[in-house]
């Protein structure tokens, strides 16, 4: 092999093996640069005889052209590889949504979730949902419920009063959901079986009290109702709500002006670290008041207590939520802190139902 052929084979081998553009540039300089191997051969032409030069001149020019082409070809090949790699690493699917839509980003507030859970359970037992206004008159909030002006319960409730009207009457922000009982009975013939979830208001504020909170009222009126049914209904509710097969409940005798007899119900639970376990342990937390509807309340709405009796209950939704989902501070419920909502909130698509699961 001639010197030129050997050099060409070497150079082509090196060019084909060049890993990147920098290595290729080094090769180019080493071959075609001022002090490069091909340039050196070119310079040697001057010292040759005219005959030699006739042969070597075109041969060297041919070598120079082929090496220049080979470098050019390798360069574009390397550039292509680099571009492919960049395209692969920087791939953007412009048809994708720019950020998660409301179905994935949005969260259902625990209060809404728990309210829906409660509604699902009672709907399954044949209850329907009733509503009443947040701004109530004193008749429905107090008098018709057998809480006269002088009654201590009226002072104890820390009522928010609206400014007095021209007729001397004052509206109140309802202090409980019990006025919905009255509204329902006033315009319905028994039998009645309703729950009434909603906002209630009392002037109170600490770790377990906020000026606005949530209750769900229950009312059943029929010709033969008794405490046993009330107890069964609440037990079944608690088992379904806390999603446990056994629940420890304690009915304590109590007093409400609108029920006789009256009871308060506590739920047995254990605190293990930060967690609350329902149905175990020796700690009790009051979750509701209940009783047989007072005959005077029945008379106030025009029912004959000799024919109709009923039972009623009022539960704190916020407390139920705190117990079930282990949220220690009620005030955080209403701070509109997105981080809290992301942590404790529920997916928009998980609609609570007894069939599909309440909280799954
Ligand atoms: N209204 C009561 C309260 O806010 C709760 C309550 C107790 C409601 C007994 C009832 C009931 O319907 O029967 O404290």
CSV table of C-alpha atoms and ligand atoms in Angstrom, one decimal:
chain,number,residue,atom,x,y,z
A,1,UNK,CA,0.0,0.0,0.0
A,2,UNK,CA,1.3,3.4,-0.8
A,3,UNK,CA,1.9,6.0,1.8
A,4,UNK,CA,-1.2,7.9,0.7
A,5,UNK,CA,-3.4,4.9,0.9
A,6,UNK,CA,-2.1,4.0,4.3
A,7,UNK,CA,-2.8,7.5,5.6
A,8,UNK,CA,-6.2,7.6,4.0
A,9,UNK,CA,-7.2,4.2,5.6
A,10,UNK,CA,-6.0,5.5,9.0
A,11,UNK,CA,-7.8,8.8,8.7
A,12,UNK,CA,-11.0,7.3,7.5
A,13,UNK,CA,-10.9,4.7,10.4
A,14,UNK,CA,-10.4,7.5,12.9
A,15,UNK,CA,-13.1,9.7,11.4
A,16,UNK,CA,-15.6,6.9,11.4
A,17,UNK,CA,-14.8,6.2,15.1
A,18,UNK,CA,-15.0,9.9,16.2
A,19,UNK,CA,-17.5,9.9,19.1
A,20,UNK,CA,-18.4,13.6,18.9
A,21,UNK,CA,-17.9,16.8,17.0
A,22,UNK,CA,-15.0,17.9,19.2
A,23,UNK,CA,-13.0,14.7,18.4
A,24,UNK,CA,-13.8,15.2,14.8
A,25,UNK,CA,-12.4,18.7,14.8
A,26,UNK,CA,-9.2,17.4,16.4
A,27,UNK,CA,-8.9,14.9,13.6
A,28,UNK,CA,-9.6,17.6,11.0
A,29,UNK,CA,-6.8,19.8,12.4
A,30,UNK,CA,-4.4,16.9,12.6
A,31,UNK,CA,-5.0,16.1,8.9
A,32,UNK,CA,-5.9,19.3,7.2
A,33,UNK,CA,-4.7,22.0,9.6
A,34,UNK,CA,-1.6,24.0,8.8
A,35,UNK,CA,0.6,21.5,10.5
A,36,UNK,CA,-1.6,18.5,9.6
A,37,UNK,CA,-0.4,15.3,8.0
A,38,UNK,CA,-2.0,16.0,4.5
A,39,UNK,CA,-0.8,19.6,4.5
A,40,UNK,CA,2.7,18.3,5.2
A,41,UNK,CA,2.5,16.0,2.2
A,42,UNK,CA,1.2,18.9,0.1
A,43,UNK,CA,4.2,21.0,1.1
A,44,UNK,CA,6.5,18.1,0.0
A,45,UNK,CA,5.2,18.6,-3.5
A,46,UNK,CA,7.5,21.5,-3.9
A,47,UNK,CA,10.6,19.3,-3.6
A,48,UNK,CA,9.4,16.8,-6.1
A,49,UNK,CA,10.4,16.3,-9.7
A,50,UNK,CA,7.8,17.5,-12.3
A,51,UNK,CA,6.9,13.9,-13.1
A,52,UNK,CA,6.5,12.9,-9.5
A,53,UNK,CA,4.4,16.0,-8.9
A,54,UNK,CA,2.1,15.1,-11.8
A,55,UNK,CA,1.3,11.8,-10.1
A,56,UNK,CA,1.4,12.9,-6.5
A,57,UNK,CA,-0.4,16.3,-7.0
A,58,UNK,CA,-3.8,14.9,-8.1
A,59,UNK,CA,-3.4,11.9,-5.7
A,60,UNK,CA,-3.0,14.3,-2.7
A,61,UNK,CA,-5.7,16.6,-3.9
A,62,UNK,CA,-8.0,13.5,-4.2
A,63,UNK,CA,-7.0,12.5,-0.7
A,64,UNK,CA,-7.7,16.0,0.7
A,65,UNK,CA,-11.2,16.0,-1.0
A,66,UNK,CA,-12.1,12.5,0.2
A,67,UNK,CA,-11.0,13.3,3.8
A,68,UNK,CA,-12.8,16.6,3.8
A,69,UNK,CA,-16.0,14.8,2.5
A,70,UNK,CA,-15.6,12.0,5.1
A,71,UNK,CA,-15.3,14.6,7.9
A,72,UNK,CA,-18.3,16.5,6.5
A,73,UNK,CA,-20.4,13.2,6.3
A,74,UNK,CA,-19.4,12.1,9.8
A,75,UNK,CA,-20.2,15.6,11.1
A,76,UNK,CA,-23.7,15.6,9.8
A,77,UNK,CA,-24.2,12.0,11.0
A,78,UNK,CA,-23.1,13.0,14.5
A,79,UNK,CA,-25.3,16.1,14.4
A,80,UNK,CA,-28.2,13.9,13.5
A,81,UNK,CA,-27.6,11.5,16.4
A,82,UNK,CA,-27.3,14.5,18.7
A,83,UNK,CA,-30.5,16.0,17.5
A,84,UNK,CA,-32.3,12.7,17.8
A,85,UNK,CA,-31.1,12.3,21.4
A,86,UNK,CA,-32.2,15.9,22.2
A,87,UNK,CA,-35.6,15.4,20.6
A,88,UNK,CA,-36.1,12.2,22.6
A,89,UNK,CA,-35.1,13.9,25.9
A,90,UNK,CA,-37.0,17.1,25.3
A,91,UNK,CA,-40.2,15.5,24.0
A,92,UNK,CA,-43.3,17.4,24.8
A,93,UNK,CA,-46.7,16.1,24.0
A,94,UNK,CA,-48.5,19.4,23.3
A,95,UNK,CA,-51.8,17.7,23.1
A,96,UNK,CA,-51.7,17.0,26.9
A,97,UNK,CA,-53.6,19.3,29.3
A,98,UNK,CA,-51.2,21.9,30.8
A,99,UNK,CA,-52.3,21.0,34.4
A,100,UNK,CA,-54.6,18.7,36.2
A,101,UNK,CA,-58.2,19.6,35.6
A,102,UNK,CA,-60.7,20.2,38.5
A,103,UNK,CA,-61.7,16.6,38.6
A,104,UNK,CA,-58.2,15.6,39.8
A,105,UNK,CA,-57.1,18.8,41.5
A,106,UNK,CA,-60.3,19.7,43.3
A,107,UNK,CA,-61.2,18.4,46.7
A,108,UNK,CA,-64.5,17.8,48.5
A,109,UNK,CA,-64.4,19.4,52.0
A,110,UNK,CA,-64.7,16.8,54.8
A,111,UNK,CA,-67.9,18.5,56.0
A,112,UNK,CA,-69.5,18.0,52.6
A,113,UNK,CA,-68.2,14.4,52.4
A,114,UNK,CA,-69.5,13.5,55.9
A,115,UNK,CA,-72.9,15.2,55.2
A,116,UNK,CA,-73.2,13.0,52.1
A,117,UNK,CA,-72.2,9.9,54.0
A,118,UNK,CA,-74.9,10.7,56.6
A,119,UNK,CA,-77.5,11.3,53.9
A,120,UNK,CA,-76.6,8.0,52.2
A,121,UNK,CA,-77.0,6.0,55.4
A,122,UNK,CA,-80.3,7.6,56.4
A,123,UNK,CA,-81.6,7.4,52.8
A,124,UNK,CA,-81.0,3.7,53.0
A,125,UNK,CA,-83.2,3.6,56.1
A,126,UNK,CA,-86.0,5.5,54.3
A,127,UNK,CA,-85.4,9.0,55.5
A,128,UNK,CA,-85.6,12.0,53.2
A,129,UNK,CA,-83.7,15.2,53.4
A,130,UNK,CA,-85.5,18.4,54.6
A,131,UNK,CA,-84.2,22.0,54.7
A,132,UNK,CA,-84.9,25.2,56.5
A,133,UNK,CA,-83.6,28.8,56.5
A,134,UNK,CA,-80.4,29.8,58.3
A,135,UNK,CA,-82.0,33.0,59.4
A,136,UNK,CA,-84.9,31.8,61.6
A,137,UNK,CA,-87.6,33.5,63.6
A,138,UNK,CA,-87.7,33.0,67.4
A,139,UNK,CA,-90.9,31.0,67.1
A,140,UNK,CA,-89.3,28.2,65.1
A,141,UNK,CA,-85.9,28.3,66.8
A,142,UNK,CA,-87.3,28.5,70.3
A,143,UNK,CA,-91.0,28.9,71.2
A,144,UNK,CA,-92.5,26.1,69.1
A,145,UNK,CA,-89.7,23.8,70.4
A,146,UNK,CA,-90.9,24.4,74.0
A,147,UNK,CA,-88.1,26.8,74.8
A,148,UNK,CA,-89.9,29.9,76.2
A,149,UNK,CA,-88.3,33.3,76.7
A,150,UNK,CA,-87.5,32.6,80.3
A,151,UNK,CA,-86.0,29.2,79.7
A,152,UNK,CA,-82.3,28.9,80.6
A,153,UNK,CA,-81.7,27.0,77.4
A,154,UNK,CA,-82.5,30.2,75.5
A,155,UNK,CA,-79.7,32.1,77.3
A,156,UNK,CA,-77.3,29.2,77.2
A,157,UNK,CA,-77.3,28.9,73.4
A,158,UNK,CA,-75.2,32.0,72.8
A,159,UNK,CA,-77.6,33.2,70.1
A,160,UNK,CA,-76.7,35.6,67.4
A,161,UNK,CA,-79.6,38.1,67.1
A,162,UNK,CA,-80.4,40.1,64.0
A,163,UNK,CA,-81.3,43.8,64.5
A,164,UNK,CA,-84.9,44.3,65.8
A,165,UNK,CA,-87.5,44.8,63.1
A,166,UNK,CA,-90.2,47.4,63.0
A,167,UNK,CA,-92.7,45.0,64.4
A,168,UNK,CA,-90.4,44.4,67.4
A,169,UNK,CA,-89.5,40.9,66.3
A,170,UNK,CA,-85.9,39.7,66.1
A,171,UNK,CA,-84.7,37.1,63.7
A,172,UNK,CA,-81.9,34.9,64.9
A,173,UNK,CA,-79.2,32.8,63.1
A,174,UNK,CA,-80.5,29.4,64.0
A,175,UNK,CA,-78.8,27.9,66.9
A,176,UNK,CA,-79.6,24.3,66.0
A,177,UNK,CA,-81.3,22.4,63.2
A,178,UNK,CA,-84.3,21.6,65.4
A,179,UNK,CA,-86.5,24.4,63.9
A,180,UNK,CA,-86.6,22.3,60.7
A,181,UNK,CA,-88.6,19.7,62.7
A,182,UNK,CA,-91.2,22.4,63.4
A,183,UNK,CA,-91.3,23.6,59.8
A,184,UNK,CA,-91.7,20.1,58.5
A,185,UNK,CA,-94.5,19.2,61.0
A,186,UNK,CA,-96.3,22.4,60.3
A,187,UNK,CA,-96.9,21.6,56.7
A,188,UNK,CA,-96.9,17.8,56.6
A,189,UNK,CA,-99.3,15.1,57.8
A,190,UNK,CA,-97.5,12.2,59.5
A,191,UNK,CA,-95.9,9.8,59.0
A,192,UNK,CA,-92.7,11.8,58.8
A,193,UNK,CA,-89.2,10.5,58.5
A,194,UNK,CA,-86.6,13.2,57.7
A,195,UNK,CA,-83.1,14.3,58.4
A,196,UNK,CA,-82.1,17.9,58.1
A,197,UNK,CA,-78.4,18.7,57.7
A,198,UNK,CA,-77.2,22.3,57.7
A,199,UNK,CA,-75.3,25.2,59.2
A,200,UNK,CA,-76.0,26.4,62.7
A,201,UNK,CA,-74.6,29.4,64.6
A,202,UNK,CA,-73.5,30.1,68.2
A,203,UNK,CA,-71.2,32.7,69.7
A,204,UNK,CA,-68.4,30.4,70.7
A,205,UNK,CA,-64.8,29.8,69.6
A,206,UNK,CA,-62.1,27.4,70.7
A,207,UNK,CA,-60.5,24.2,69.6
A,208,UNK,CA,-63.8,22.3,69.4
A,209,UNK,CA,-66.2,25.2,68.8
A,210,UNK,CA,-66.6,27.6,65.9
A,211,UNK,CA,-69.3,30.3,65.6
A,212,UNK,CA,-70.7,28.4,62.6
A,213,UNK,CA,-70.9,24.7,62.7
A,214,UNK,CA,-73.0,21.9,61.3
A,215,UNK,CA,-75.7,19.7,62.6
A,216,UNK,CA,-78.0,17.0,61.3
A,217,UNK,CA,-81.5,16.8,62.7
A,218,UNK,CA,-83.5,13.6,62.6
A,219,UNK,CA,-87.3,13.4,63.1
A,220,UNK,CA,-89.6,10.4,62.9
A,221,UNK,CA,-93.4,10.9,63.6
A,222,UNK,CA,-95.8,8.0,63.4
A,223,UNK,CA,-98.5,6.3,65.4
A,224,UNK,CA,-96.3,3.8,67.1
A,225,UNK,CA,-92.8,5.0,67.7
A,226,UNK,CA,-90.7,4.3,70.8
A,227,UNK,CA,-87.2,4.7,72.3
A,228,UNK,CA,-86.3,1.2,71.1
A,229,UNK,CA,-86.6,2.3,67.5
A,230,UNK,CA,-84.6,5.4,68.2
A,231,UNK,CA,-81.8,3.4,69.8
A,232,UNK,CA,-81.7,0.9,67.0
A,233,UNK,CA,-81.7,3.6,64.3
A,234,UNK,CA,-78.8,5.4,66.0
A,235,UNK,CA,-76.8,2.2,66.5
A,236,UNK,CA,-77.2,1.2,62.9
A,237,UNK,CA,-76.3,4.7,61.9
A,238,UNK,CA,-73.1,4.7,63.9
A,239,UNK,CA,-72.0,1.3,62.7
A,240,UNK,CA,-72.5,2.3,59.1
A,241,UNK,CA,-70.9,5.7,59.6
A,242,UNK,CA,-67.8,4.5,61.3
A,243,UNK,CA,-67.6,1.5,59.1
A,244,UNK,CA,-67.3,-1.0,62.0
A,245,UNK,CA,-69.3,-4.1,62.8
A,246,UNK,CA,-69.6,-3.2,66.5
A,247,UNK,CA,-69.7,0.2,68.1
A,248,UNK,CA,-69.8,1.1,71.8
A,249,UNK,CA,-72.6,3.5,72.6
A,250,UNK,CA,-73.8,5.0,75.8
A,251,UNK,CA,-77.2,6.5,76.2
A,252,UNK,CA,-77.1,9.0,79.2
A,253,UNK,CA,-80.3,10.5,80.6
A,254,UNK,CA,-80.4,14.2,79.8
A,255,UNK,CA,-82.7,17.1,79.3
A,256,UNK,CA,-83.9,19.0,76.3
A,257,UNK,CA,-87.1,21.1,76.4
A,258,UNK,CA,-88.4,19.5,73.1
A,259,UNK,CA,-88.0,15.9,74.1
A,260,UNK,CA,-89.2,13.7,77.0
A,261,UNK,CA,-87.5,11.5,77.9
A,262,UNK,CA,-84.2,12.8,76.6
A,263,UNK,CA,-80.8,11.3,76.2
A,264,UNK,CA,-77.3,12.1,75.1
A,265,UNK,CA,-75.3,9.6,73.3
A,266,UNK,CA,-71.6,9.0,73.7
A,267,UNK,CA,-69.3,7.0,71.5
A,268,UNK,CA,-66.7,4.7,73.0
A,269,UNK,CA,-63.3,5.1,71.5
A,270,UNK,CA,-59.6,4.7,72.1
A,271,UNK,CA,-56.8,7.2,71.3
A,272,UNK,CA,-53.7,5.5,70.0
A,273,UNK,CA,-51.1,8.2,69.5
A,274,UNK,CA,-52.8,10.6,67.1
A,275,UNK,CA,-55.3,8.0,65.9
A,276,UNK,CA,-58.8,7.5,67.2
A,277,UNK,CA,-60.2,4.0,67.2
A,278,UNK,CA,-63.9,3.7,67.2
A,279,UNK,CA,-65.6,0.8,69.1
A,280,UNK,CA,-62.7,0.2,71.4
A,281,UNK,CA,-61.3,1.6,74.6
A,282,UNK,CA,-62.8,3.5,77.6
A,283,UNK,CA,-63.0,7.0,76.4
A,284,UNK,CA,-66.3,8.6,75.6
A,285,UNK,CA,-67.2,11.5,73.3
A,286,UNK,CA,-70.7,13.0,73.1
A,287,UNK,CA,-72.0,13.1,69.6
A,288,UNK,CA,-75.7,13.7,69.8
A,289,UNK,CA,-78.8,14.6,71.7
A,290,UNK,CA,-82.1,12.7,71.2
A,291,UNK,CA,-85.4,11.7,72.8
A,292,UNK,CA,-89.1,11.2,72.3
A,293,UNK,CA,-90.7,14.4,70.9
A,294,UNK,CA,-92.3,16.3,73.7
A,295,UNK,CA,-96.1,16.2,73.6
A,296,UNK,CA,-96.2,20.0,73.9
A,297,UNK,CA,-94.1,20.3,70.7
A,298,UNK,CA,-96.6,18.0,68.9
A,299,UNK,CA,-99.5,20.2,70.2
A,300,UNK,CA,-97.6,23.3,69.0
A,301,UNK,CA,-97.8,22.1,65.4
A,302,UNK,CA,-101.4,20.9,65.7
A,303,UNK,CA,-100.7,17.2,66.2
A,304,UNK,CA,-102.7,15.1,68.7
A,305,UNK,CA,-100.1,13.5,71.1
A,306,UNK,CA,-102.6,10.8,71.9
A,307,UNK,CA,-102.4,9.6,68.3
A,308,UNK,CA,-98.9,10.5,67.2
A,309,UNK,CA,-95.6,10.2,68.9
A,310,UNK,CA,-92.1,10.5,67.5
A,311,UNK,CA,-88.5,10.6,68.2
A,312,UNK,CA,-85.8,13.1,67.2
A,313,UNK,CA,-82.1,13.5,67.4
A,314,UNK,CA,-79.5,16.2,66.6
A,315,UNK,CA,-75.9,15.3,65.8
A,316,UNK,CA,-72.8,17.4,65.4
A,317,UNK,CA,-71.5,16.8,61.9
A,318,UNK,CA,-68.2,18.4,62.5
A,319,UNK,CA,-67.6,16.3,65.6
A,320,UNK,CA,-68.5,13.2,63.6
A,321,UNK,CA,-66.0,14.2,60.9
A,322,UNK,CA,-63.3,14.9,63.5
A,323,UNK,CA,-63.8,11.5,65.1
A,324,UNK,CA,-64.0,9.5,61.8
A,325,UNK,CA,-61.1,11.2,60.0
A,326,UNK,CA,-58.9,12.1,63.0
A,327,UNK,CA,-58.9,15.9,62.6
A,328,UNK,CA,-57.9,17.4,65.9
A,329,UNK,CA,-58.8,21.1,65.5
A,330,UNK,CA,-62.2,22.2,64.4
A,331,UNK,CA,-61.1,25.7,63.5
A,332,UNK,CA,-58.9,24.4,60.7
A,333,UNK,CA,-62.2,23.3,59.0
A,334,UNK,CA,-63.0,26.9,58.1
A,335,UNK,CA,-59.6,28.4,57.5
A,336,UNK,CA,-59.7,27.8,53.7
A,337,UNK,CA,-56.1,26.5,53.8
A,338,UNK,CA,-55.6,24.6,50.6
A,339,UNK,CA,-52.8,22.5,52.1
A,340,UNK,CA,-55.3,21.3,54.8
A,341,UNK,CA,-58.0,20.6,52.1
A,342,UNK,CA,-55.5,18.7,49.9
A,343,UNK,CA,-54.6,16.5,52.9
A,344,UNK,CA,-58.1,15.9,54.4
A,345,UNK,CA,-60.2,16.5,51.4
A,346,UNK,CA,-61.9,13.8,49.2
A,347,UNK,CA,-61.8,13.1,45.5
A,348,UNK,CA,-64.6,14.7,43.5
A,349,UNK,CA,-65.3,11.3,41.9
A,350,UNK,CA,-65.8,9.3,45.1
A,351,UNK,CA,-69.5,9.8,45.8
A,352,UNK,CA,-70.3,8.1,49.1
A,353,UNK,CA,-72.8,5.3,48.9
A,354,UNK,CA,-73.5,2.2,51.0
A,355,UNK,CA,-73.0,0.0,48.0
A,356,UNK,CA,-69.8,1.6,46.7
A,357,UNK,CA,-68.3,2.4,50.1
A,358,UNK,CA,-68.7,5.5,52.2
A,359,UNK,CA,-65.1,6.8,52.5
A,360,UNK,CA,-63.1,4.6,50.1
B,1,LIG,N1,-81.0,20.8,69.2
B,1,LIG,C1,-80.1,20.2,70.2
B,1,LIG,C2,-78.8,21.0,70.3
B,1,LIG,O1,-78.5,21.7,69.4
B,1,LIG,C3,-79.7,18.8,69.8
B,1,LIG,C4,-80.9,17.9,69.9
B,1,LIG,C5,-81.2,17.2,71.1
B,1,LIG,C6,-81.8,17.7,68.8
B,1,LIG,C7,-82.3,16.4,71.2
B,1,LIG,C8,-82.9,16.9,68.9
B,1,LIG,C9,-83.1,16.2,70.1
B,1,LIG,O2,-83.7,16.7,67.9
B,1,LIG,O3,-84.2,15.4,70.2
B,1,LIG,O4,-78.1,20.9,71.2
